[in-house]
PDB file of C-alpha atoms in Angstrom:
ATOM      1  CA  UNK U   1     -11.244   5.702 -16.215  1.00  0.00           C
ATOM      2  CA  UNK U   2      -8.814   2.848 -16.880  1.00  0.00           C
ATOM      3  CA  UNK U   3      -6.915   1.723 -13.702  1.00  0.00           C
ATOM      4  CA  UNK U   4      -3.309   1.005 -13.105  1.00  0.00           C
ATOM      5  CA  UNK U   5      -2.209  -1.903 -15.278  1.00  0.00           C
ATOM      6  CA  UNK U   6       0.569  -4.234 -14.282  1.00  0.00           C
ATOM      7  CA  UNK U   7       2.233  -7.313 -15.832  1.00  0.00           C
ATOM      8  CA  UNK U   8       2.846 -10.066 -15.575  1.00  0.00           C
ATOM      9  CA  UNK U   9       0.468 -11.022 -12.769  1.00  0.00           C
ATOM     10  CA  UNK U  10       2.374 -14.051 -11.710  1.00  0.00           C
ATOM     11  CA  UNK U  11       6.219 -14.956 -12.147  1.00  0.00           C
ATOM     12  CA  UNK U  12       7.990 -17.964 -10.885  1.00  0.00           C
ATOM     13  CA  UNK U  13      11.748 -17.966 -11.220  1.00  0.00           C
ATOM     14  CA  UNK U  14      14.716 -19.730  -9.638  1.00  0.00           C
ATOM     15  CA  UNK U  15      17.214 -17.732  -7.287  1.00  0.00           C
ATOM     16  CA  UNK U  16      19.988 -15.786  -9.279  1.00  0.00           C
ATOM     17  CA  UNK U  17      17.693 -15.288 -12.304  1.00  0.00           C
ATOM     18  CA  UNK U  18      16.341 -11.985 -13.351  1.00  0.00           C
ATOM     19  CA  UNK U  19      12.936 -10.691 -13.653  1.00  0.00           C
ATOM     20  CA  UNK U  20      11.166  -7.383 -14.841  1.00  0.00           C
ATOM     21  CA  UNK U  21       7.704  -6.031 -14.039  1.00  0.00           C
ATOM     22  CA  UNK U  22       5.816  -3.579 -16.033  1.00  0.00           C
ATOM     23  CA  UNK U  23       3.406  -0.770 -14.802  1.00  0.00           C
ATOM     24  CA  UNK U  24       1.148   1.531 -16.845  1.00  0.00           C
ATOM     25  CA  UNK U  25      -0.391   4.238 -14.663  1.00  0.00           C
ATOM     26  CA  UNK U  26      -3.584   6.047 -15.000  1.00  0.00           C
ATOM     27  CA  UNK U  27      -3.455   8.614 -17.802  1.00  0.00           C
ATOM     28  CA  UNK U  28      -2.098  11.903 -16.504  1.00  0.00           C
ATOM     29  CA  UNK U  29      -0.968  10.884 -13.271  1.00  0.00           C
ATOM     30  CA  UNK U  30       2.587  12.267 -12.807  1.00  0.00           C
ATOM     31  CA  UNK U  31       3.579  10.395  -9.615  1.00  0.00           C
ATOM     32  CA  UNK U  32       4.311   6.660  -9.773  1.00  0.00           C
ATOM     33  CA  UNK U  33       5.267   4.298  -6.900  1.00  0.00           C
ATOM     34  CA  UNK U  34       6.570   0.793  -6.630  1.00  0.00           C
ATOM     35  CA  UNK U  35       5.845  -1.179  -3.465  1.00  0.00           C
ATOM     36  CA  UNK U  36       7.022  -4.635  -2.246  1.00  0.00           C
ATOM     37  CA  UNK U  37       4.382  -6.419  -0.045  1.00  0.00           C
ATOM     38  CA  UNK U  38       5.718  -9.619   1.564  1.00  0.00           C
ATOM     39  CA  UNK U  39       3.072 -11.995   2.655  1.00  0.00           C
ATOM     40  CA  UNK U  40       1.436 -10.970   5.986  1.00  0.00           C
ATOM     41  CA  UNK U  41       2.964  -7.564   5.933  1.00  0.00           C
ATOM     42  CA  UNK U  42       1.902  -4.151   4.679  1.00  0.00           C
ATOM     43  CA  UNK U  43       3.403  -2.662   1.453  1.00  0.00           C
ATOM     44  CA  UNK U  44       6.953  -0.990   1.704  1.00  0.00           C
ATOM     45  CA  UNK U  45       7.846   1.695  -0.652  1.00  0.00           C
ATOM     46  CA  UNK U  46      10.655   0.809  -2.970  1.00  0.00           C
ATOM     47  CA  UNK U  47      10.760   3.941  -5.322  1.00  0.00           C
ATOM     48  CA  UNK U  48       8.712   7.044  -6.199  1.00  0.00           C
ATOM     49  CA  UNK U  49       8.843   8.768  -9.567  1.00  0.00           C
ATOM     50  CA  UNK U  50       7.621  12.292 -10.358  1.00  0.00           C
ATOM     51  CA  UNK U  51       7.282  12.359 -14.091  1.00  0.00           C
ATOM     52  CA  UNK U  52      10.616  10.632 -15.047  1.00  0.00           C
ATOM     53  CA  UNK U  53      12.684  11.872 -12.107  1.00  0.00           C
ATOM     54  CA  UNK U  54      13.271   9.859  -8.925  1.00  0.00           C
ATOM     55  CA  UNK U  55      11.880  11.410  -5.820  1.00  0.00           C
ATOM     56  CA  UNK U  56      12.521   8.634  -3.136  1.00  0.00           C
ATOM     57  CA  UNK U  57      14.491   5.456  -3.665  1.00  0.00           C
ATOM     58  CA  UNK U  58      15.953   5.181  -0.160  1.00  0.00           C
ATOM     59  CA  UNK U  59      14.473   1.760   0.472  1.00  0.00           C
ATOM     60  CA  UNK U  60      15.333   0.124  -2.927  1.00  0.00           C
ATOM     61  CA  UNK U  61      18.083  -2.509  -2.680  1.00  0.00           C
ATOM     62  CA  UNK U  62      20.069  -0.936  -5.445  1.00  0.00           C
ATOM     63  CA  UNK U  63      22.635  -3.715  -5.644  1.00  0.00           C
ATOM     64  CA  UNK U  64      19.859  -5.857  -7.315  1.00  0.00           C
ATOM     65  CA  UNK U  65      16.846  -3.725  -7.976  1.00  0.00           C
ATOM     66  CA  UNK U  66      16.512  -1.071 -10.583  1.00  0.00           C
ATOM     67  CA  UNK U  67      13.463   0.886 -11.977  1.00  0.00           C
ATOM     68  CA  UNK U  68      13.113   3.423 -14.689  1.00  0.00           C
ATOM     69  CA  UNK U  69      10.261   5.597 -16.066  1.00  0.00           C
ATOM     70  CA  UNK U  70      12.105   6.868 -19.160  1.00  0.00           C
ATOM     71  CA  UNK U  71       9.166   8.895 -20.635  1.00  0.00           C
ATOM     72  CA  UNK U  72       7.332   9.745 -17.582  1.00  0.00           C
ATOM     73  CA  UNK U  73       4.570   7.414 -18.214  1.00  0.00           C
ATOM     74  CA  UNK U  74       5.212   3.546 -18.163  1.00  0.00           C
ATOM     75  CA  UNK U  75       7.673   2.180 -15.593  1.00  0.00           C
ATOM     76  CA  UNK U  76       9.666  -0.881 -15.372  1.00  0.00           C
ATOM     77  CA  UNK U  77      11.056  -2.630 -12.177  1.00  0.00           C
ATOM     78  CA  UNK U  78      13.908  -5.123 -12.626  1.00  0.00           C
ATOM     79  CA  UNK U  79      15.384  -7.652 -10.189  1.00  0.00           C
ATOM     80  CA  UNK U  80      18.860  -9.010 -11.095  1.00  0.00           C
ATOM     81  CA  UNK U  81      19.805 -11.445  -9.517  1.00  0.00           C
ATOM     82  CA  UNK U  82      16.736 -12.552  -7.559  1.00  0.00           C
ATOM     83  CA  UNK U  83      17.028 -13.961  -3.977  1.00  0.00           C
ATOM     84  CA  UNK U  84      14.587 -16.103  -2.110  1.00  0.00           C
ATOM     85  CA  UNK U  85      13.538 -13.250   0.044  1.00  0.00           C
ATOM     86  CA  UNK U  86      12.401 -11.156  -2.920  1.00  0.00           C
ATOM     87  CA  UNK U  87       9.318 -13.394  -3.158  1.00  0.00           C
ATOM     88  CA  UNK U  88       6.502 -10.950  -2.765  1.00  0.00           C
ATOM     89  CA  UNK U  89       3.680  -8.960  -4.656  1.00  0.00           C
ATOM     90  CA  UNK U  90       5.071  -6.011  -6.268  1.00  0.00           C
ATOM     91  CA  UNK U  91       2.546  -3.318  -6.453  1.00  0.00           C
ATOM     92  CA  UNK U  92       2.515  -0.259  -8.718  1.00  0.00           C
ATOM     93  CA  UNK U  93       0.530   2.815  -7.852  1.00  0.00           C
ATOM     94  CA  UNK U  94      -0.039   6.337  -9.281  1.00  0.00           C
ATOM     95  CA  UNK U  95      -1.448   9.690  -8.214  1.00  0.00           C
ATOM     96  CA  UNK U  96      -1.985  13.049  -9.781  1.00  0.00           C
ATOM     97  CA  UNK U  97      -0.400  15.016  -6.726  1.00  0.00           C
ATOM     98  CA  UNK U  98       3.211  14.962  -5.595  1.00  0.00           C
ATOM     99  CA  UNK U  99       2.762  13.949  -1.869  1.00  0.00           C
ATOM    100  CA  UNK U 100       0.189  15.896   0.142  1.00  0.00           C
ATOM    101  CA  UNK U 101      -3.364  14.634   0.480  1.00  0.00           C
ATOM    102  CA  UNK U 102      -3.439  12.767  -2.705  1.00  0.00           C
ATOM    103  CA  UNK U 103      -4.975   9.374  -3.050  1.00  0.00           C
ATOM    104  CA  UNK U 104      -3.060   6.685  -4.670  1.00  0.00           C
ATOM    105  CA  UNK U 105      -4.495   4.172  -6.948  1.00  0.00           C
ATOM    106  CA  UNK U 106      -3.033   0.761  -6.977  1.00  0.00           C
ATOM    107  CA  UNK U 107      -2.705  -1.974  -9.608  1.00  0.00           C
ATOM    108  CA  UNK U 108      -3.522  -5.376  -8.873  1.00  0.00           C
ATOM    109  CA  UNK U 109       0.109  -6.416  -8.398  1.00  0.00           C
ATOM    110  CA  UNK U 110       2.603  -8.810  -9.799  1.00  0.00           C
ATOM    111  CA  UNK U 111       3.207 -11.879  -7.676  1.00  0.00           C
ATOM    112  CA  UNK U 112       6.839 -13.175  -7.506  1.00  0.00           C
ATOM    113  CA  UNK U 113       7.924 -16.566  -6.329  1.00  0.00           C
ATOM    114  CA  UNK U 114      11.595 -17.230  -6.157  1.00  0.00           C
ATOM    115  CA  UNK U 115      12.583 -20.813  -5.837  1.00  0.00           C
TER     116      UNK U 115
ATOM    117  CA  UNK Y   1      11.130   5.865  12.372  1.00  0.00           C
ATOM    118  CA  UNK Y   2       7.358   5.704  12.135  1.00  0.00           C
ATOM    119  CA  UNK Y   3       5.952   2.310  13.007  1.00  0.00           C
ATOM    120  CA  UNK Y   4       2.262   1.380  12.465  1.00  0.00           C
ATOM    121  CA  UNK Y   5       0.674  -1.565  14.297  1.00  0.00           C
ATOM    122  CA  UNK Y   6      -2.819  -3.132  13.584  1.00  0.00           C
ATOM    123  CA  UNK Y   7      -4.606  -5.312  16.074  1.00  0.00           C
ATOM    124  CA  UNK Y   8      -5.938  -7.768  15.697  1.00  0.00           C
ATOM    125  CA  UNK Y   9      -4.267  -9.490  12.961  1.00  0.00           C
ATOM    126  CA  UNK Y  10      -7.318 -11.394  12.073  1.00  0.00           C
ATOM    127  CA  UNK Y  11     -11.053 -11.149  13.067  1.00  0.00           C
ATOM    128  CA  UNK Y  12     -14.016 -13.182  12.389  1.00  0.00           C
ATOM    129  CA  UNK Y  13     -17.531 -11.987  13.034  1.00  0.00           C
ATOM    130  CA  UNK Y  14     -21.169 -13.073  12.172  1.00  0.00           C
ATOM    131  CA  UNK Y  15     -23.116 -11.184   9.555  1.00  0.00           C
ATOM    132  CA  UNK Y  16     -24.838  -8.110  10.981  1.00  0.00           C
ATOM    133  CA  UNK Y  17     -22.257  -7.411  13.758  1.00  0.00           C
ATOM    134  CA  UNK Y  18     -20.868  -3.875  14.207  1.00  0.00           C
ATOM    135  CA  UNK Y  19     -16.995  -4.064  14.623  1.00  0.00           C
ATOM    136  CA  UNK Y  20     -13.962  -1.819  15.219  1.00  0.00           C
ATOM    137  CA  UNK Y  21     -10.551  -2.231  13.700  1.00  0.00           C
ATOM    138  CA  UNK Y  22      -7.743  -0.499  15.444  1.00  0.00           C
ATOM    139  CA  UNK Y  23      -4.423   1.192  14.143  1.00  0.00           C
ATOM    140  CA  UNK Y  24      -1.702   2.723  16.357  1.00  0.00           C
ATOM    141  CA  UNK Y  25       1.279   4.753  15.139  1.00  0.00           C
ATOM    142  CA  UNK Y  26       4.296   5.736  17.014  1.00  0.00           C
ATOM    143  CA  UNK Y  27       5.070   9.123  15.731  1.00  0.00           C
ATOM    144  CA  UNK Y  28       2.084  11.756  15.982  1.00  0.00           C
ATOM    145  CA  UNK Y  29       3.695  14.092  13.416  1.00  0.00           C
ATOM    146  CA  UNK Y  30       1.424  12.919  10.510  1.00  0.00           C
ATOM    147  CA  UNK Y  31       0.126  14.681   7.579  1.00  0.00           C
ATOM    148  CA  UNK Y  32      -2.861  12.328   7.111  1.00  0.00           C
ATOM    149  CA  UNK Y  33      -3.980   8.742   7.666  1.00  0.00           C
ATOM    150  CA  UNK Y  34      -5.669   6.415   5.264  1.00  0.00           C
ATOM    151  CA  UNK Y  35      -7.645   3.191   5.530  1.00  0.00           C
ATOM    152  CA  UNK Y  36      -7.348   0.834   2.622  1.00  0.00           C
ATOM    153  CA  UNK Y  37      -9.107  -2.484   1.727  1.00  0.00           C
ATOM    154  CA  UNK Y  38      -7.268  -5.263  -0.042  1.00  0.00           C
ATOM    155  CA  UNK Y  39      -9.073  -8.242  -1.560  1.00  0.00           C
ATOM    156  CA  UNK Y  40      -7.214 -11.510  -2.298  1.00  0.00           C
ATOM    157  CA  UNK Y  41      -5.069 -11.030  -5.463  1.00  0.00           C
ATOM    158  CA  UNK Y  42      -6.002  -7.555  -5.892  1.00  0.00           C
ATOM    159  CA  UNK Y  43      -4.558  -4.159  -5.272  1.00  0.00           C
ATOM    160  CA  UNK Y  44      -5.260  -1.718  -2.421  1.00  0.00           C
ATOM    161  CA  UNK Y  45      -8.536   0.518  -2.534  1.00  0.00           C
ATOM    162  CA  UNK Y  46      -8.639   3.592  -0.541  1.00  0.00           C
ATOM    163  CA  UNK Y  47     -11.659   3.710   1.761  1.00  0.00           C
ATOM    164  CA  UNK Y  48     -11.134   6.931   3.866  1.00  0.00           C
ATOM    165  CA  UNK Y  49      -8.517   9.525   4.262  1.00  0.00           C
ATOM    166  CA  UNK Y  50      -8.388  11.633   7.317  1.00  0.00           C
ATOM    167  CA  UNK Y  51      -6.237  14.891   7.467  1.00  0.00           C
ATOM    168  CA  UNK Y  52      -4.163  15.532  10.582  1.00  0.00           C
ATOM    169  CA  UNK Y  53      -6.776  18.358  11.584  1.00  0.00           C
ATOM    170  CA  UNK Y  54      -9.710  16.232  11.337  1.00  0.00           C
ATOM    171  CA  UNK Y  55     -11.144  13.800  13.951  1.00  0.00           C
ATOM    172  CA  UNK Y  56     -13.269  11.615  11.827  1.00  0.00           C
ATOM    173  CA  UNK Y  57     -14.496  10.747   8.268  1.00  0.00           C
ATOM    174  CA  UNK Y  58     -17.437   8.822   7.247  1.00  0.00           C
ATOM    175  CA  UNK Y  59     -18.417   6.914   3.985  1.00  0.00           C
ATOM    176  CA  UNK Y  60     -21.598   4.820   4.083  1.00  0.00           C
ATOM    177  CA  UNK Y  61     -21.264   2.116   6.801  1.00  0.00           C
ATOM    178  CA  UNK Y  62     -17.602   2.882   7.530  1.00  0.00           C
ATOM    179  CA  UNK Y  63     -16.522   5.509  10.036  1.00  0.00           C
ATOM    180  CA  UNK Y  64     -12.787   6.289  10.695  1.00  0.00           C
ATOM    181  CA  UNK Y  65     -11.555   8.339  13.684  1.00  0.00           C
ATOM    182  CA  UNK Y  66      -8.152   9.848  14.383  1.00  0.00           C
ATOM    183  CA  UNK Y  67      -6.630  10.625  17.684  1.00  0.00           C
ATOM    184  CA  UNK Y  68      -3.324  12.162  16.706  1.00  0.00           C
ATOM    185  CA  UNK Y  69      -2.151  12.902  20.182  1.00  0.00           C
ATOM    186  CA  UNK Y  70      -2.370   9.318  21.345  1.00  0.00           C
ATOM    187  CA  UNK Y  71      -1.366   7.913  18.034  1.00  0.00           C
ATOM    188  CA  UNK Y  72      -4.517   5.954  17.311  1.00  0.00           C
ATOM    189  CA  UNK Y  73      -7.176   5.472  14.792  1.00  0.00           C
ATOM    190  CA  UNK Y  74     -10.157   3.148  14.568  1.00  0.00           C
ATOM    191  CA  UNK Y  75     -12.299   1.955  11.540  1.00  0.00           C
ATOM    192  CA  UNK Y  76     -15.827   1.305  12.735  1.00  0.00           C
ATOM    193  CA  UNK Y  77     -17.900  -0.928  10.223  1.00  0.00           C
ATOM    194  CA  UNK Y  78     -21.527  -0.954  10.842  1.00  0.00           C
ATOM    195  CA  UNK Y  79     -23.865  -3.886  10.043  1.00  0.00           C
ATOM    196  CA  UNK Y  80     -21.136  -6.058   8.608  1.00  0.00           C
ATOM    197  CA  UNK Y  81     -21.944  -8.063   5.458  1.00  0.00           C
ATOM    198  CA  UNK Y  82     -20.028 -11.036   4.024  1.00  0.00           C
ATOM    199  CA  UNK Y  83     -18.770  -8.631   1.183  1.00  0.00           C
ATOM    200  CA  UNK Y  84     -16.872  -6.759   3.735  1.00  0.00           C
ATOM    201  CA  UNK Y  85     -14.414  -9.808   4.128  1.00  0.00           C
ATOM    202  CA  UNK Y  86     -11.022  -8.415   3.136  1.00  0.00           C
ATOM    203  CA  UNK Y  87      -7.832  -7.262   4.654  1.00  0.00           C
ATOM    204  CA  UNK Y  88      -7.936  -3.634   5.863  1.00  0.00           C
ATOM    205  CA  UNK Y  89      -4.581  -1.774   6.171  1.00  0.00           C
ATOM    206  CA  UNK Y  90      -4.087   1.792   7.825  1.00  0.00           C
ATOM    207  CA  UNK Y  91      -1.268   3.941   6.506  1.00  0.00           C
ATOM    208  CA  UNK Y  92       0.163   7.194   7.838  1.00  0.00           C
ATOM    209  CA  UNK Y  93       1.966   9.973   5.810  1.00  0.00           C
ATOM    210  CA  UNK Y  94       4.542  11.826   7.637  1.00  0.00           C
ATOM    211  CA  UNK Y  95       5.160  15.571   7.626  1.00  0.00           C
ATOM    212  CA  UNK Y  96       8.812  15.531   7.624  1.00  0.00           C
ATOM    213  CA  UNK Y  97      10.761  15.692   4.395  1.00  0.00           C
ATOM    214  CA  UNK Y  98      12.294  12.812   2.453  1.00  0.00           C
ATOM    215  CA  UNK Y  99      11.287   9.163   3.194  1.00  0.00           C
ATOM    216  CA  UNK Y 100       9.434  10.245   6.288  1.00  0.00           C
ATOM    217  CA  UNK Y 101       6.802  11.871   4.005  1.00  0.00           C
ATOM    218  CA  UNK Y 102       5.992   8.465   2.486  1.00  0.00           C
ATOM    219  CA  UNK Y 103       3.279   6.245   3.392  1.00  0.00           C
ATOM    220  CA  UNK Y 104       3.953   3.819   6.216  1.00  0.00           C
ATOM    221  CA  UNK Y 105       1.511   0.814   6.198  1.00  0.00           C
ATOM    222  CA  UNK Y 106       0.457  -1.491   9.118  1.00  0.00           C
ATOM    223  CA  UNK Y 107       0.403  -5.248   8.520  1.00  0.00           C
ATOM    224  CA  UNK Y 108      -3.513  -5.164   8.158  1.00  0.00           C
ATOM    225  CA  UNK Y 109      -6.365  -6.802   9.913  1.00  0.00           C
ATOM    226  CA  UNK Y 110      -7.821  -9.715   7.862  1.00  0.00           C
ATOM    227  CA  UNK Y 111     -11.646  -9.652   8.374  1.00  0.00           C
ATOM    228  CA  UNK Y 112     -13.959 -12.561   7.684  1.00  0.00           C
ATOM    229  CA  UNK Y 113     -17.687 -11.817   7.992  1.00  0.00           C
ATOM    230  CA  UNK Y 114     -19.647 -15.188   8.285  1.00  0.00           C
ATOM    231  CA  UNK Y 115     -23.026 -15.420   6.602  1.00  0.00           C
TER     232      UNK Y 115
END
């Protein structure tokens, strides 16, 4: 079984620029998550999709972050404009169960550095 | 709001030692608790999941316990090996609706096992 694919692995941008991250979940996984992990901290959920619908985006800074999962498979997370404090690893995860005891499978992450 | 704390933040032990990692959480109304491993530059790998009704789970040299009433979990690693070196994160899933049902992560314990 192929894992969760993410790209790019690394991105360096200047503040106020924009960036986009892509995630391809495990085939058949209906639920997709985007997490932000700042250095030295645990991951924080940004947004959860069930198929192509948003389940929870309460911690997504909507003035600058956006995410979509148009066909219920791949997802894109965008930051525009970026701030210094957005420097973090952006992790994508997927699962085949909406909440409950399901186990999430994480991708390797996309490391963003904002200068 | 659920808060998850992991102590110590970093731990260094010689190979072969048995060790315990600690996790505490403030809200005992949880659905389950998971322990993850994170290697540098990689995503999270789920190690053990304990349902709220369970007291412990075992996998190989790993044993995780849960005391929901006191808000604590421990991860016991027997006969540690250099390959166990990684950051270990615990995460709890709440039973309330909305964002409280999401995984809340601790900041992790960075383990180094010296050969």
